mmCIF file with all atom_site columns, C-alpha atoms in Angstrom:
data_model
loop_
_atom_site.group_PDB
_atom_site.id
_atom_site.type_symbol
_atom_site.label_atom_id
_atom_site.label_alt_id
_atom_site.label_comp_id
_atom_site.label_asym_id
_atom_site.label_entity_id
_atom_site.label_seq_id
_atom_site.pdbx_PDB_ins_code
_atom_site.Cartn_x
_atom_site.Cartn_y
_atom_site.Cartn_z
_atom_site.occupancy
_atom_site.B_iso_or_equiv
_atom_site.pdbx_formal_charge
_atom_site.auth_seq_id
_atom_site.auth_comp_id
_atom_site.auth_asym_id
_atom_site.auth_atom_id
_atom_site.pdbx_PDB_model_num
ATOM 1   C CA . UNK A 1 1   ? 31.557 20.805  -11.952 1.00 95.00 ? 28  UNK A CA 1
ATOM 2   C CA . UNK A 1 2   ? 29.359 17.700  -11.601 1.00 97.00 ? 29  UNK A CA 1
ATOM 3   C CA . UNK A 1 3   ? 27.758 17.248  -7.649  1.00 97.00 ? 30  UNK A CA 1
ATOM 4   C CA . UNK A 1 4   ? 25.356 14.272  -6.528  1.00 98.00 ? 31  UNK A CA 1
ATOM 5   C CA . UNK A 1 5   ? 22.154 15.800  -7.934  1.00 97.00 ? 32  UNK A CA 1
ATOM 6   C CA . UNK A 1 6   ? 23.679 15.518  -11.430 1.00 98.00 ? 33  UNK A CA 1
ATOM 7   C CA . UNK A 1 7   ? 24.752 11.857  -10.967 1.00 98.00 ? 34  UNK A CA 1
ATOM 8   C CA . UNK A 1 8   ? 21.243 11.360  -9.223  1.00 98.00 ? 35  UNK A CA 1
ATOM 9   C CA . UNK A 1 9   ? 19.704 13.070  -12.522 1.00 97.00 ? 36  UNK A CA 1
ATOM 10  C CA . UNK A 1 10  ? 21.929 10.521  -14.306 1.00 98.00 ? 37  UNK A CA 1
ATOM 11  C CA . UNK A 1 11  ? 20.922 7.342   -13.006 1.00 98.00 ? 38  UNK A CA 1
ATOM 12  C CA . UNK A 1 12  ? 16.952 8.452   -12.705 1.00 97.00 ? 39  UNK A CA 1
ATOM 13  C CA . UNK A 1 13  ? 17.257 9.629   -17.118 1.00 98.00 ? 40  UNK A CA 1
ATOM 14  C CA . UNK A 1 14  ? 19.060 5.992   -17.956 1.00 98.00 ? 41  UNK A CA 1
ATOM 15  C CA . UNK A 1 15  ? 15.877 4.428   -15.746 1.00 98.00 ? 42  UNK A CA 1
ATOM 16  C CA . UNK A 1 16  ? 13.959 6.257   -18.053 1.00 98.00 ? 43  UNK A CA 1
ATOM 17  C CA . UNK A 1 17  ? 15.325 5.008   -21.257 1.00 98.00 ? 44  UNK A CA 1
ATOM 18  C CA . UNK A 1 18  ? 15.897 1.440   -20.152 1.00 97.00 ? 45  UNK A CA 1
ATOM 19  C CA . UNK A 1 19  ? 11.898 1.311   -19.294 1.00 96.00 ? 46  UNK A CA 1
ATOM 20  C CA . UNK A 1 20  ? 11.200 2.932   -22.908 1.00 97.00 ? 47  UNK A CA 1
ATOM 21  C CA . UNK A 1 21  ? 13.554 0.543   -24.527 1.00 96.00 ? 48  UNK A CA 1
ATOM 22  C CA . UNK A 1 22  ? 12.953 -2.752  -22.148 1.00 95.00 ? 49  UNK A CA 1
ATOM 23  C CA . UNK A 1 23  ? 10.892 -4.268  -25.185 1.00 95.00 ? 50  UNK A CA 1
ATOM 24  C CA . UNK A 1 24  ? 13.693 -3.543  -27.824 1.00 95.00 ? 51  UNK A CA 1
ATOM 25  C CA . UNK A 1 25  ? 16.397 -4.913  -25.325 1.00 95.00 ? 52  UNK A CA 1
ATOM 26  C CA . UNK A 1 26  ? 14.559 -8.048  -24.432 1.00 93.00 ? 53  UNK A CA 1
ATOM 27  C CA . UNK A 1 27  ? 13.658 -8.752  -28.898 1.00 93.00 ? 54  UNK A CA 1
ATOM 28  C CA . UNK A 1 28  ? 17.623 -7.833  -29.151 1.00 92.00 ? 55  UNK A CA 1
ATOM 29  C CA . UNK A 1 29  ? 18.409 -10.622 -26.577 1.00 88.00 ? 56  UNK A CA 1
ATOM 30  C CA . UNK A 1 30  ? 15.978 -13.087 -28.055 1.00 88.00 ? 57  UNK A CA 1
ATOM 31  C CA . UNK A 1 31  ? 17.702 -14.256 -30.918 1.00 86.00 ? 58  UNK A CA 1
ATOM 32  C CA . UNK A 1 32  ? 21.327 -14.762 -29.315 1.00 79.00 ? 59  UNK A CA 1
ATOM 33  C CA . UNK A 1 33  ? 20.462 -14.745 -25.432 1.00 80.00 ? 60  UNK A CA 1
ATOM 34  C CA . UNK A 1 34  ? 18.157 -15.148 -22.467 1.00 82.00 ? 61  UNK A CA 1
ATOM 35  C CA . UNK A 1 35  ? 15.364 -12.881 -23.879 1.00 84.00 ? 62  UNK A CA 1
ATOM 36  C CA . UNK A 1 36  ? 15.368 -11.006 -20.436 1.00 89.00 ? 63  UNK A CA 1
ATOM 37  C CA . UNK A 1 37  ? 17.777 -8.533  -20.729 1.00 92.00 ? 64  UNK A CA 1
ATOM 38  C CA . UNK A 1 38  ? 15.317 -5.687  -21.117 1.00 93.00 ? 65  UNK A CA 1
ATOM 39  C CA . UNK A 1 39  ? 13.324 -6.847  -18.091 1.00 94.00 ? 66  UNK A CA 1
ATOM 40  C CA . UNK A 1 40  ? 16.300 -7.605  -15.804 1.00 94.00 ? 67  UNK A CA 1
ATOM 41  C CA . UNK A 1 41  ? 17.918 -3.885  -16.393 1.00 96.00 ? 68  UNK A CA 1
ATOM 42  C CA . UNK A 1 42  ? 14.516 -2.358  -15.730 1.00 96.00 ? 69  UNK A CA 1
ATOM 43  C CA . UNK A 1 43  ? 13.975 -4.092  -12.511 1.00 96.00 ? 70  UNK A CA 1
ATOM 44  C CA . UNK A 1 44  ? 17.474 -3.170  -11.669 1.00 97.00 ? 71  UNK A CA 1
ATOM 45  C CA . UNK A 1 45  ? 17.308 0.529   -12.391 1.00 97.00 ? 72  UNK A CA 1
ATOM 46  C CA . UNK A 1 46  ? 13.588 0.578   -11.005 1.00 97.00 ? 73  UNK A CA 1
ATOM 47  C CA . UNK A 1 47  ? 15.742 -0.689  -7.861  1.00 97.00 ? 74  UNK A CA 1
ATOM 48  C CA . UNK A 1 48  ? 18.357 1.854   -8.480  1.00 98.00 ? 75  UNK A CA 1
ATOM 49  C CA . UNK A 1 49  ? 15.904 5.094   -8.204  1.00 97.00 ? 76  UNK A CA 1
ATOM 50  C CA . UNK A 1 50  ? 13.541 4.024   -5.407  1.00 97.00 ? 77  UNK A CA 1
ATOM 51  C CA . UNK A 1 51  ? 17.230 4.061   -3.141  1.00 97.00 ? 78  UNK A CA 1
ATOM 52  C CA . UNK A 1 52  ? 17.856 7.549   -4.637  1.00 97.00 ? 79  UNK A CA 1
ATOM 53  C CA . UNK A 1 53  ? 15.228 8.504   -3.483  1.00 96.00 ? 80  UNK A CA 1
ATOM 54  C CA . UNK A 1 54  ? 14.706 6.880   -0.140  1.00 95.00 ? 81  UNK A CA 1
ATOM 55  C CA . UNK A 1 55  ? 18.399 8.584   0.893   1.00 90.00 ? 82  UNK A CA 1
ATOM 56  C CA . UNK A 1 56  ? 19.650 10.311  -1.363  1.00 93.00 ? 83  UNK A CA 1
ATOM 57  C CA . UNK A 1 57  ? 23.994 10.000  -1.501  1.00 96.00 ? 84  UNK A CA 1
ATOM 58  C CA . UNK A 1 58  ? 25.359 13.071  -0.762  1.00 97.00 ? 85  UNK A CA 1
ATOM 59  C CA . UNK A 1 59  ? 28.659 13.202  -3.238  1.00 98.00 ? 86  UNK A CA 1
ATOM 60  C CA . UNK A 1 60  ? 28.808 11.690  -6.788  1.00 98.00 ? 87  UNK A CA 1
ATOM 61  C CA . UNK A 1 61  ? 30.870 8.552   -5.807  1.00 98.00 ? 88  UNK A CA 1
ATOM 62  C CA . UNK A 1 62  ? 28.656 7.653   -3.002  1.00 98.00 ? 89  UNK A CA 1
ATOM 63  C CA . UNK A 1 63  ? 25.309 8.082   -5.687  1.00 98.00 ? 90  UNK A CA 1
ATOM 64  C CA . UNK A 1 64  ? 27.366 5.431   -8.221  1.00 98.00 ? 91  UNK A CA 1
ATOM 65  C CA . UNK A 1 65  ? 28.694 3.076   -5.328  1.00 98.00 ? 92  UNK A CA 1
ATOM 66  C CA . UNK A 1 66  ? 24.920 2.821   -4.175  1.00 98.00 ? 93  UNK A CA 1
ATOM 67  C CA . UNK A 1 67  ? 23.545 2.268   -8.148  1.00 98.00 ? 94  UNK A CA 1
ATOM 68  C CA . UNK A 1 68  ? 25.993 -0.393  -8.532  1.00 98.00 ? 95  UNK A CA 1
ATOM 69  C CA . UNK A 1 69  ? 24.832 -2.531  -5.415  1.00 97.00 ? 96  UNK A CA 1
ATOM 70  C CA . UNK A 1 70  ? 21.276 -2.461  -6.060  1.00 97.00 ? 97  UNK A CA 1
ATOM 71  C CA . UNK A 1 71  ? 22.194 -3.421  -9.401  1.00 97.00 ? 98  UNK A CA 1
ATOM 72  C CA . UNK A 1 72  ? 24.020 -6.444  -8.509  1.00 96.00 ? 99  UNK A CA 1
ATOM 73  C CA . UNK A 1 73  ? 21.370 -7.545  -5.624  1.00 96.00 ? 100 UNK A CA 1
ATOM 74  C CA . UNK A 1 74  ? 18.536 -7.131  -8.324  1.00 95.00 ? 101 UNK A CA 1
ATOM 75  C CA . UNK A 1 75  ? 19.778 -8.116  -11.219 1.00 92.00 ? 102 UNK A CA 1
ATOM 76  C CA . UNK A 1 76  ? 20.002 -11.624 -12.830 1.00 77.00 ? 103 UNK A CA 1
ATOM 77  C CA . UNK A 1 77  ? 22.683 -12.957 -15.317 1.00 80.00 ? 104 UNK A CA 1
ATOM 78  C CA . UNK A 1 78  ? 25.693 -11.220 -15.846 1.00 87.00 ? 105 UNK A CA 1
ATOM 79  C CA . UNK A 1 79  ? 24.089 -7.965  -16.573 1.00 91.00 ? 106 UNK A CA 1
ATOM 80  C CA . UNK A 1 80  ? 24.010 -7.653  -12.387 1.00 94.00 ? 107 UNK A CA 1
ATOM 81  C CA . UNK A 1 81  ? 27.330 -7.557  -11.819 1.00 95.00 ? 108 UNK A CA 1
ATOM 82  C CA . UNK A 1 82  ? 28.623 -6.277  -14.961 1.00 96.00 ? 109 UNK A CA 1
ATOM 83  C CA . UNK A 1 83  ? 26.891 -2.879  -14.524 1.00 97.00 ? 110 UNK A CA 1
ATOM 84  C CA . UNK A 1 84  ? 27.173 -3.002  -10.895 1.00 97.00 ? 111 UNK A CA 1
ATOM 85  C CA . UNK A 1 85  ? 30.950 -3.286  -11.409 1.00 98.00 ? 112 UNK A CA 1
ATOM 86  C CA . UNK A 1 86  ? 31.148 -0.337  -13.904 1.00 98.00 ? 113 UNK A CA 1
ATOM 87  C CA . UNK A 1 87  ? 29.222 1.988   -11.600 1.00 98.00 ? 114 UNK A CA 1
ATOM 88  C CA . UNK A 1 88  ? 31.067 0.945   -8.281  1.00 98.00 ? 115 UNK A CA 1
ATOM 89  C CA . UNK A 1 89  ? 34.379 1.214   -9.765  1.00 98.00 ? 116 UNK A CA 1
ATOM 90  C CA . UNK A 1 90  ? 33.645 4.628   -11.337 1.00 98.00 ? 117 UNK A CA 1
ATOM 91  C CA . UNK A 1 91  ? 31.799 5.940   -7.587  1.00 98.00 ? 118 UNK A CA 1
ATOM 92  C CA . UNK A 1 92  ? 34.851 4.745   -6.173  1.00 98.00 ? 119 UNK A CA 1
ATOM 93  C CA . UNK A 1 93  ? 37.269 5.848   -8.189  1.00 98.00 ? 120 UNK A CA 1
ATOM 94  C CA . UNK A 1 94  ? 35.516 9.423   -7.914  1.00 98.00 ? 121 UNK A CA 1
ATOM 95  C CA . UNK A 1 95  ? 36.425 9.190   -3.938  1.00 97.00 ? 122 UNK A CA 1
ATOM 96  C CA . UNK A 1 96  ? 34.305 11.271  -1.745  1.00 97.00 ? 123 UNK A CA 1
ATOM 97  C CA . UNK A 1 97  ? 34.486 14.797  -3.286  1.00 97.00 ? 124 UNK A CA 1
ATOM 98  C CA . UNK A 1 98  ? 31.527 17.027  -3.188  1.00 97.00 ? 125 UNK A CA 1
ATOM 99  C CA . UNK A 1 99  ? 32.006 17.983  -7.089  1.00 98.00 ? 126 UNK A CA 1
ATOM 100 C CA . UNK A 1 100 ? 33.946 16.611  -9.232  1.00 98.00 ? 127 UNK A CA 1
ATOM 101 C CA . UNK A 1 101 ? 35.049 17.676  -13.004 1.00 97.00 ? 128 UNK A CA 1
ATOM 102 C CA . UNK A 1 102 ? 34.552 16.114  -16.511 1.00 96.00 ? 129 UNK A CA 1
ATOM 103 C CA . UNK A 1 103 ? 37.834 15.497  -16.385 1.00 96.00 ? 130 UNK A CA 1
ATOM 104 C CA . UNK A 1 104 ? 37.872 13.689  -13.554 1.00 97.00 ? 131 UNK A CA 1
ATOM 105 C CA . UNK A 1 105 ? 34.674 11.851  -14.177 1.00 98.00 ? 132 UNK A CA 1
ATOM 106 C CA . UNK A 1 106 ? 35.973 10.582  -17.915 1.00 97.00 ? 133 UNK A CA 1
ATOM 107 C CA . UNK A 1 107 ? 39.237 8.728   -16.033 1.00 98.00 ? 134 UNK A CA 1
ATOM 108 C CA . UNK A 1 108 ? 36.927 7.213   -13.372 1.00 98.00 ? 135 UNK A CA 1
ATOM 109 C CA . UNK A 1 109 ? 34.678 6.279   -15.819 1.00 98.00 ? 136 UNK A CA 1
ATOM 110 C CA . UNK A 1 110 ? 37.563 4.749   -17.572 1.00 98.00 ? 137 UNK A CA 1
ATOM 111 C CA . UNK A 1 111 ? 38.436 2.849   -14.146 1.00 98.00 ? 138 UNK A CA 1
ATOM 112 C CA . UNK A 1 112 ? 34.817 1.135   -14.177 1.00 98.00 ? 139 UNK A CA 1
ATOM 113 C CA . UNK A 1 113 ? 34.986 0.305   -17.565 1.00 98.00 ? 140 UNK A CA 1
ATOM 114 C CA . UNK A 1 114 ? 38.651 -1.593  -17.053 1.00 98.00 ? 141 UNK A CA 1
ATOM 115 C CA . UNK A 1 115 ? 36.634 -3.295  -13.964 1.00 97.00 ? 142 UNK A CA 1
ATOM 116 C CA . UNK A 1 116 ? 34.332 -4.629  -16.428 1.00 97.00 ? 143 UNK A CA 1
ATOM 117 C CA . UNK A 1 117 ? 36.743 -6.048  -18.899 1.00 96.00 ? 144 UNK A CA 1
ATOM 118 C CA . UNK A 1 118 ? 38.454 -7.531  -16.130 1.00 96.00 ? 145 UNK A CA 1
ATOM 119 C CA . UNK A 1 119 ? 35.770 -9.285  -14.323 1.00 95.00 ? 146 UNK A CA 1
ATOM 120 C CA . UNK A 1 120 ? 34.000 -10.380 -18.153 1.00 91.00 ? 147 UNK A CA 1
ATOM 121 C CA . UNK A 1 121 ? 37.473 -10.793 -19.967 1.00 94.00 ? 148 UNK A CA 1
ATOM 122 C CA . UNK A 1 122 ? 35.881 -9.396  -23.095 1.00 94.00 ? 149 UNK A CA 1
ATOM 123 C CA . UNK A 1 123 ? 38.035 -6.712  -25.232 1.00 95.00 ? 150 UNK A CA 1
ATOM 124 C CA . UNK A 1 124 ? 36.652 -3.819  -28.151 1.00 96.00 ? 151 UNK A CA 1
ATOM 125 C CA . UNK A 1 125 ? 35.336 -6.663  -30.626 1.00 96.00 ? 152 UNK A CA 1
ATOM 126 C CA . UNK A 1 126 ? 34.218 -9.285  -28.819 1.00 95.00 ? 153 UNK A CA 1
ATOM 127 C CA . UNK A 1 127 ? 30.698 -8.485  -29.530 1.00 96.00 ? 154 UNK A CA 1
ATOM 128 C CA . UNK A 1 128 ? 29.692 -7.129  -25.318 1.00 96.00 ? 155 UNK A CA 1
ATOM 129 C CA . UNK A 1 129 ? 29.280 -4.084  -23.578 1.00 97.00 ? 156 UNK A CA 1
ATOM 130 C CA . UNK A 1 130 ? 32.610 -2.886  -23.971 1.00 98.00 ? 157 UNK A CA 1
ATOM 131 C CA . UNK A 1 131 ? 32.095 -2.564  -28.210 1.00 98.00 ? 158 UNK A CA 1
ATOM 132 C CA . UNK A 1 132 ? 30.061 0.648   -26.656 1.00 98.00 ? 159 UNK A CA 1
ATOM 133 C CA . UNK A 1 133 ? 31.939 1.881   -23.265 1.00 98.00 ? 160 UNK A CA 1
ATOM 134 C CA . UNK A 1 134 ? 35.165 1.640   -24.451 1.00 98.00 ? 161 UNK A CA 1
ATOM 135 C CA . UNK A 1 135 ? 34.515 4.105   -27.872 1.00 98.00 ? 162 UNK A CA 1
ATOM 136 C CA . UNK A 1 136 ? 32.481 6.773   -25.173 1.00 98.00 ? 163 UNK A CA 1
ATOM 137 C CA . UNK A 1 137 ? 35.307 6.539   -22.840 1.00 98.00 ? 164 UNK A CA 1
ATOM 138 C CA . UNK A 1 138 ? 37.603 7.518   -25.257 1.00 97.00 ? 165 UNK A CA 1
ATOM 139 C CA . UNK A 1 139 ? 35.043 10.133  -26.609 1.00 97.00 ? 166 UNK A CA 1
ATOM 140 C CA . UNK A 1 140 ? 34.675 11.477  -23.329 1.00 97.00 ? 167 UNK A CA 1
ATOM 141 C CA . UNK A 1 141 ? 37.469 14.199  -23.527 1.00 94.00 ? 168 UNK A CA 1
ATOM 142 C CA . UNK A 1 142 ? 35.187 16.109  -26.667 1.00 96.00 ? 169 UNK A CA 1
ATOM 143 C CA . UNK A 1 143 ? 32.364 16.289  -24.203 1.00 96.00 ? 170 UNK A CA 1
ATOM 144 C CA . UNK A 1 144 ? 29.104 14.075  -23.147 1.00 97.00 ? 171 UNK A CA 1
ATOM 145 C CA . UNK A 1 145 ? 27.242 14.533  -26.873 1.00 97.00 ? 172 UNK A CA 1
ATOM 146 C CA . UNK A 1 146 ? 30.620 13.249  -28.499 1.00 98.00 ? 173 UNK A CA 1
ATOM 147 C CA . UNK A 1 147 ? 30.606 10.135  -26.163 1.00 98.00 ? 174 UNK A CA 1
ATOM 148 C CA . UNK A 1 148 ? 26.706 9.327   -26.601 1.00 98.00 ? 175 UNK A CA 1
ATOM 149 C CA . UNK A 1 149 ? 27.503 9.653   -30.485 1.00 98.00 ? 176 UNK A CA 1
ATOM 150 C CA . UNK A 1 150 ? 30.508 6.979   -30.031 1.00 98.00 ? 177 UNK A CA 1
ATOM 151 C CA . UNK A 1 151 ? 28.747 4.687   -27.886 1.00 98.00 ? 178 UNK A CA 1
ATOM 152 C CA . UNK A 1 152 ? 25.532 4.309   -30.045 1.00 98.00 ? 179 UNK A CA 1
ATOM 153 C CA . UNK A 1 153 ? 28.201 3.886   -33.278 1.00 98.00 ? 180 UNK A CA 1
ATOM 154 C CA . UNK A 1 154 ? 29.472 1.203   -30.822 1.00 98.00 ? 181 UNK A CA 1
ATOM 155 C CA . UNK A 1 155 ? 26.533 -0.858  -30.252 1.00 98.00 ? 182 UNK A CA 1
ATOM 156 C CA . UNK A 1 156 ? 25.574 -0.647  -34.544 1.00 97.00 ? 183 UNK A CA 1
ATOM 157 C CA . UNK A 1 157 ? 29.055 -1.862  -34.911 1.00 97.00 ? 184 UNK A CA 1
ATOM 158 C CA . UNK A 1 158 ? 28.208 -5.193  -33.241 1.00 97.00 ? 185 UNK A CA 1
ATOM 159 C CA . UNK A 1 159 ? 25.937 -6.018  -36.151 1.00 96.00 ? 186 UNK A CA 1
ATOM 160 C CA . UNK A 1 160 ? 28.518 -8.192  -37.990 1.00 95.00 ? 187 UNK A CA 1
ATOM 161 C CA . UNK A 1 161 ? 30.774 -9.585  -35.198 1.00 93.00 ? 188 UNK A CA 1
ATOM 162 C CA . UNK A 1 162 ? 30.686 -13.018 -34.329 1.00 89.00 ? 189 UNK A CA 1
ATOM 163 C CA . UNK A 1 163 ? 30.395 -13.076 -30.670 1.00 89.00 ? 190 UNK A CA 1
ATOM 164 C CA . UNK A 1 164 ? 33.375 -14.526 -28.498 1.00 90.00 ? 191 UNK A CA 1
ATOM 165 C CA . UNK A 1 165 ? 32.483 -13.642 -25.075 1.00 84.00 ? 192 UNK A CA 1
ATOM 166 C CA . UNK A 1 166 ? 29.334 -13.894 -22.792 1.00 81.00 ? 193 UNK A CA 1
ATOM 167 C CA . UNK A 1 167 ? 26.079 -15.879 -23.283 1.00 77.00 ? 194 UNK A CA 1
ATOM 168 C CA . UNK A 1 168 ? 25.573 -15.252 -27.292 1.00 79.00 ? 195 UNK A CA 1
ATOM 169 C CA . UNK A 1 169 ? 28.811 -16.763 -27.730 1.00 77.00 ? 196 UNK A CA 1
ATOM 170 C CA . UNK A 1 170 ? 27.301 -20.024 -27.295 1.00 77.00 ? 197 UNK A CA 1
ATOM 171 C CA . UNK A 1 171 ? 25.281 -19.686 -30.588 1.00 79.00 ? 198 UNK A CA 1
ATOM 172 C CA . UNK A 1 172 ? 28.736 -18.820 -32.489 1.00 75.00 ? 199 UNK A CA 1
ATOM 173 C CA . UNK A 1 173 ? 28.024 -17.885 -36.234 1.00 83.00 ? 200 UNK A CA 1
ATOM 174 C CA . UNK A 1 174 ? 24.257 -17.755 -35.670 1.00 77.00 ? 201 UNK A CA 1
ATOM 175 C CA . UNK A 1 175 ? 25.475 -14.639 -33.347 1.00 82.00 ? 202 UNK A CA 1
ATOM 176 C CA . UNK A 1 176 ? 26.318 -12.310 -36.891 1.00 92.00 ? 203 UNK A CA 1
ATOM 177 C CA . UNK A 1 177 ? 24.084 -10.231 -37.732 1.00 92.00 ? 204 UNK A CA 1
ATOM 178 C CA . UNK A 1 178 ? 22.332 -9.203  -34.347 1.00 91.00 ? 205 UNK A CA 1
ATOM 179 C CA . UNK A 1 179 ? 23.136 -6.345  -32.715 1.00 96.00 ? 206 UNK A CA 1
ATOM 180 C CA . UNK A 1 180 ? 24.095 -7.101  -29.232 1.00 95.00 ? 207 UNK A CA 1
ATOM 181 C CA . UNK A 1 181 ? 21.967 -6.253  -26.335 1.00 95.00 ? 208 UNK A CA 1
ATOM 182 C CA . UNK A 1 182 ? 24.465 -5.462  -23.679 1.00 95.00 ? 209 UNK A CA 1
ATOM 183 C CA . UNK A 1 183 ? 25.778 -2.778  -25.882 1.00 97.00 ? 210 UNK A CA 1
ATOM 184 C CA . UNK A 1 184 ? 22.797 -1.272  -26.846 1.00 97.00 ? 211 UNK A CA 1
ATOM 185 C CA . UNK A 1 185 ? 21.958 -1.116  -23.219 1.00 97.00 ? 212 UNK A CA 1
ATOM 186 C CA . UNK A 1 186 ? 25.278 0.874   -22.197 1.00 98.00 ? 213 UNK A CA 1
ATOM 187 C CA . UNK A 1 187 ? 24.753 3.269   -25.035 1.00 98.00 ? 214 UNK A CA 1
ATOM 188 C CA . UNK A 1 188 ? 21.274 3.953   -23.477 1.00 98.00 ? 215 UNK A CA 1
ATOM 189 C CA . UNK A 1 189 ? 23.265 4.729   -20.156 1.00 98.00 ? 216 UNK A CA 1
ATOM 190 C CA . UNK A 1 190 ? 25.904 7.347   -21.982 1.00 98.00 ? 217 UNK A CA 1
ATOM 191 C CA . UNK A 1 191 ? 22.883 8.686   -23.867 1.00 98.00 ? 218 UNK A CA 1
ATOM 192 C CA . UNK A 1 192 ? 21.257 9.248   -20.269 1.00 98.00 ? 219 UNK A CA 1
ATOM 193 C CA . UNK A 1 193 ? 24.580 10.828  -19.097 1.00 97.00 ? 220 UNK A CA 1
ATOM 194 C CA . UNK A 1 194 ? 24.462 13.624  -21.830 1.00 97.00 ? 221 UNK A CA 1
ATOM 195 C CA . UNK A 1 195 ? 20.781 14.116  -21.546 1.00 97.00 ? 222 UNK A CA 1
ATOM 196 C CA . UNK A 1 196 ? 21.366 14.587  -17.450 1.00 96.00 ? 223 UNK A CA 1
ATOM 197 C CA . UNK A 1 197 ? 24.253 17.137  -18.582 1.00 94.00 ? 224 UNK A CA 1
ATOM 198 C CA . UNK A 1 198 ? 21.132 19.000  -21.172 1.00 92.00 ? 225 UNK A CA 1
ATOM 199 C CA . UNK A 1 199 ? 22.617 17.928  -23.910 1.00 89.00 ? 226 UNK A CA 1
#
């Protein structure tokens, strides 16, 4: 069973990664976007972990539900309120048990994910975040590994799509070829969930 300190663990390990990879996020946004998306997650998850700490949620929807505000109040661009949507929906879709199981994690994951697509209207291929949530949602039943594994195939896969939604749409064809950022960035945050799980 999964309680607050592992979904506190969660959050603090995808901090971790996005201020190790904030350089490689920011050079992936350059080319086909604002060339702050490395900077803006790692102010956001900087954000994230200081309220952790300060008072720390007591049951694993309350830790999400508090991640996603300080997302959205920190964050610029669309990466605010895209990530702040995914981890609300899934904190409140996980209600306010104590523990909760994988099981029951994986289909409230899968409710912040749809929260996403419905609030960016991107779908699998459109070259976002969802190239790489969707595949580790869908992984999620085979365990945390399997879903990190998915989600980083995810992100690689956006290498030759033409982007049709969010801001590297606007460069159209120039787009191919890059992987995108947004999708490297959630496959950082279901890497972080199997490393919180010791995987």
């Amino acid at each position: 069973m999964l309680d607050a300190d592992f979904f506190r663990r969660w959050m603090t390990a995808t901090a971790a990664s996005v201020h190790r990879e904030a350089e490689r996020l920011t050079a992936l946004d350059s080319p086909i976007g604002d060339a702050d998306h490395g900077t803006n997650l790692q102010r956001g998850f900087t954000a994230v972990t200081a309220a952790l700490e300060k008072e720390p949620p007591t049951t694993p929807g309350a830790v999400l539900i508090l991640a996603g505000r300080r997302l959205i109040s920190t964050v610029g661009g669309a990466s605010g309120p895209l990530y702040g949507t995914l981890l609300r929906g899934t904190g409140k879709a996980l209600g306010e048990a104590d523990e909760v199981s994988e099981e029951e994690f994986a289909q409230a994951f899968r409710a912040g994910v749809d929260g996403v697509m419905k609030l960016g209207g991107a779908a699998p291929g459109d070259k976002t975040m969802i190239d790489a949530l969707v595949p580790a949602v869908d992984a999620l039943g085979d365990g945390f590994g399997t879903a990190r594994a998915a989600a980083e195939q995810g992100a690689v896969a956006t290498i030759p799509l033409r982007a049709r939604k969010g801001r590297a749409s606007y460069v159209g064809e120039r787009s191919i070829g890059h992987q995108d950022p947004g999708a490297t960035s959630s496959a950082l945050l279901v890497a972080a969930l199997a490393e919180a799980n010791g995987e």
